[in-house]
Short mmCIF file of C-alpha atoms in Angstrom, two decimals:
data_model
loop_
_atom_site.label_atom_id
_atom_site.label_comp_id
_atom_site.label_asym_id
_atom_site.label_seq_id
_atom_site.Cartn_x
_atom_site.Cartn_y
_atom_site.Cartn_z
CA MET A 1 70.76 -52.07 17.45
CA ALA A 2 68.68 -55.20 18.02
CA TYR A 3 68.32 -56.68 21.50
CA HIS A 4 70.45 -59.71 20.62
CA ASP A 5 73.22 -57.40 19.38
CA ASP A 6 73.06 -55.47 22.66
CA LEU A 7 73.39 -58.71 24.60
CA LEU A 8 76.44 -59.78 22.61
CA ALA A 9 78.04 -56.36 23.14
CA GLN A 10 77.31 -56.65 26.85
CA ALA A 11 78.88 -60.13 26.98
CA LEU A 12 82.03 -58.84 25.29
CA THR A 13 82.23 -55.88 27.66
CA LEU A 14 81.71 -58.03 30.75
CA VAL A 15 84.22 -60.71 29.78
CA HIS A 16 86.90 -58.01 29.44
CA ALA A 17 85.88 -56.05 32.56
CA GLN A 18 88.55 -55.10 35.03
CA PRO A 19 88.79 -56.21 37.67
CA GLN A 20 87.59 -59.60 36.49
CA THR A 21 85.22 -61.11 39.01
CA GLN A 22 83.20 -64.27 39.06
CA ALA A 23 80.09 -62.11 38.77
CA THR A 24 81.26 -60.39 35.57
CA LEU A 25 82.53 -63.60 34.01
CA ARG A 26 79.33 -65.48 34.80
CA ARG A 27 77.12 -62.64 33.55
CA ALA A 28 79.21 -62.53 30.35
CA VAL A 29 78.55 -66.22 29.66
CA SER A 30 74.87 -65.80 30.44
CA ALA A 31 74.59 -62.73 28.19
CA ALA A 32 76.40 -64.60 25.39
CA TYR A 33 73.90 -67.45 25.54
CA TYR A 34 70.94 -65.09 25.64
CA ALA A 35 72.36 -63.15 22.70
CA VAL A 36 72.26 -66.31 20.56
CA PHE A 37 68.90 -67.37 22.00
CA HIS A 38 67.34 -64.05 21.02
CA LEU A 39 69.14 -63.95 17.66
CA LEU A 40 67.55 -67.26 16.68
CA ILE A 41 64.13 -66.20 17.93
CA ALA A 42 64.37 -62.91 16.02
CA GLU A 43 65.35 -64.77 12.87
CA ALA A 44 62.48 -67.22 13.24
CA THR A 45 59.82 -64.62 14.04
CA ASP A 46 61.00 -62.23 11.34
CA HIS A 47 58.99 -64.28 8.85
CA TRP A 48 55.75 -63.72 10.75
CA ASP A 49 53.58 -61.40 8.67
CA ASN A 50 52.27 -59.29 11.54
CA PRO A 51 55.25 -57.42 13.06
CA ALA A 52 53.18 -56.38 16.09
CA LEU A 53 52.81 -60.05 17.08
CA ARG A 54 56.45 -61.12 16.60
CA THR A 55 57.34 -60.47 20.23
CA THR A 56 54.35 -62.49 21.38
CA LEU A 57 55.32 -65.34 19.07
CA GLY A 58 58.87 -65.14 20.41
CA ARG A 59 57.56 -65.88 23.90
CA ALA A 60 56.49 -69.33 22.66
CA PHE A 61 60.10 -70.48 22.24
CA ASP A 62 61.30 -72.83 24.96
CA HIS A 63 64.93 -73.25 26.01
CA ALA A 64 64.69 -77.03 26.43
CA LEU A 65 62.97 -77.57 23.09
CA MET A 66 65.48 -75.34 21.34
CA LYS A 67 68.33 -77.38 22.79
CA THR A 68 66.68 -80.69 21.91
CA SER A 69 66.01 -79.50 18.36
CA SER A 70 69.57 -78.25 18.00
CA ASN A 71 70.90 -81.63 19.09
CA ARG A 72 68.49 -83.46 16.74
CA ILE A 73 69.77 -81.78 13.61
CA LEU A 74 73.27 -83.01 14.44
CA ASP A 75 72.06 -86.60 14.05
CA ALA A 76 72.53 -87.73 10.43
CA ARG A 77 70.08 -90.59 10.98
CA GLU A 78 67.25 -88.17 11.77
CA PHE A 79 68.37 -85.52 9.31
CA PRO A 80 70.37 -87.04 6.46
CA TYR A 81 70.41 -83.76 4.46
CA THR A 82 71.14 -85.35 1.12
CA ASN A 83 72.14 -83.01 -1.69
CA GLU A 84 72.85 -80.10 0.67
CA ASP A 85 75.87 -77.86 0.26
CA PRO A 86 78.50 -79.26 2.68
CA ARG A 87 79.59 -75.75 3.68
CA VAL A 88 76.02 -74.81 4.61
CA LEU A 89 75.64 -78.02 6.61
CA THR A 90 78.89 -77.41 8.44
CA ASP A 91 77.93 -73.85 9.31
CA LEU A 92 74.40 -74.76 10.38
CA LYS A 93 75.67 -77.61 12.53
CA PHE A 94 78.18 -75.21 14.08
CA VAL A 95 75.31 -72.90 15.07
CA ALA A 96 73.16 -75.73 16.42
CA GLN A 97 75.90 -77.53 18.32
CA ASN A 98 77.24 -74.39 19.88
CA PHE A 99 73.79 -73.06 20.79
CA SER A 100 73.27 -76.28 22.75
CA GLN A 101 76.71 -76.03 24.37
CA LEU A 102 76.23 -72.37 25.27
CA GLN A 103 73.02 -73.30 27.05
CA GLU A 104 74.96 -75.80 29.16
CA ASP A 105 77.66 -73.21 29.76
CA ARG A 106 75.04 -70.71 30.88
CA HIS A 107 73.56 -73.22 33.31
CA PHE A 108 77.00 -73.75 34.81
CA ALA A 109 77.66 -70.01 34.97
CA ASP A 110 74.30 -69.17 36.50
CA TYR A 111 73.76 -72.10 38.85
CA ASN A 112 76.99 -73.96 39.66
CA LEU A 113 78.87 -71.99 42.26
CA THR A 114 80.77 -75.02 43.55
CA LYS A 115 83.82 -74.12 41.47
CA PRO A 116 85.01 -70.89 39.88
CA LEU A 117 84.48 -70.12 36.23
CA ASP A 118 87.84 -69.93 34.51
CA PRO A 119 88.36 -66.59 32.73
CA SER A 120 89.71 -68.31 29.60
CA ASP A 121 86.61 -70.55 29.47
CA ALA A 122 84.34 -67.53 29.80
CA LEU A 123 86.20 -65.73 27.01
CA ARG A 124 86.01 -68.81 24.76
CA GLN A 125 82.27 -69.12 25.36
CA VAL A 126 81.65 -65.46 24.54
CA LYS A 127 83.79 -65.79 21.40
CA VAL A 128 81.72 -68.81 20.32
CA ALA A 129 78.59 -66.69 20.57
CA GLU A 130 80.31 -63.98 18.55
CA LYS A 131 81.23 -66.55 15.90
CA ILE A 132 77.61 -67.73 15.72
CA PHE A 133 76.65 -64.13 14.94
CA VAL A 134 79.17 -64.15 12.08
CA THR A 135 78.23 -67.63 10.84
CA TRP A 136 74.44 -67.34 10.92
CA PRO A 137 74.15 -64.75 8.10
CA THR A 138 76.00 -67.13 5.76
CA VAL A 139 73.22 -69.74 6.06
CA ARG A 140 70.12 -67.82 7.09
CA GLY A 141 68.63 -67.75 3.58
CA GLU A 142 69.01 -71.47 3.03
CA GLU A 143 65.92 -73.67 3.24
CA ILE A 144 67.67 -75.97 5.68
CA ALA A 145 68.36 -73.06 8.03
CA GLN A 146 64.71 -72.02 7.86
CA GLU A 147 63.76 -75.60 8.68
CA TYR A 148 66.07 -75.43 11.70
CA LEU A 149 64.39 -72.25 12.92
CA THR A 150 60.99 -73.96 12.63
CA LEU A 151 62.24 -76.97 14.59
CA LEU A 152 63.22 -74.63 17.42
CA LEU A 153 59.55 -73.88 17.99
CA VAL A 154 57.72 -77.04 16.93
CA LYS A 155 57.75 -80.09 19.15
CA LYS A 156 58.70 -83.36 17.42
CA ARG A 157 55.71 -85.50 16.56
#
């Protein structure tokens, strides 16, 4: 099983742990985000010809740039995507929008201890990550999805 799959499995286990604690809920949300983060990196680096260097290339990905890029593709003015299959666009935008949201959710879970994380929110966030894992394979072969993966690594010029 790939690392990102292990992280998603961990998130699902933690979110259903008994007794439910803030620590398990917060770790579940964090693991869910990192599962998607590493899924996208694995998908992007999978096209690199030298498998031995894929992990090194993966280290070049930056959380902030990935979030910015994910938010950019949601803007029809920047990315009009004319003549694209509407289903593919919807699915890709689902991945991008929810990656960005999961990053915010992870920041709350990891750093904001001023209020408790609601168990239903944690479960919803983990389920969103799980849905990204189901949605991504439906678009991964599309040119627009490959463009998205490239944007996650390349700073806008």
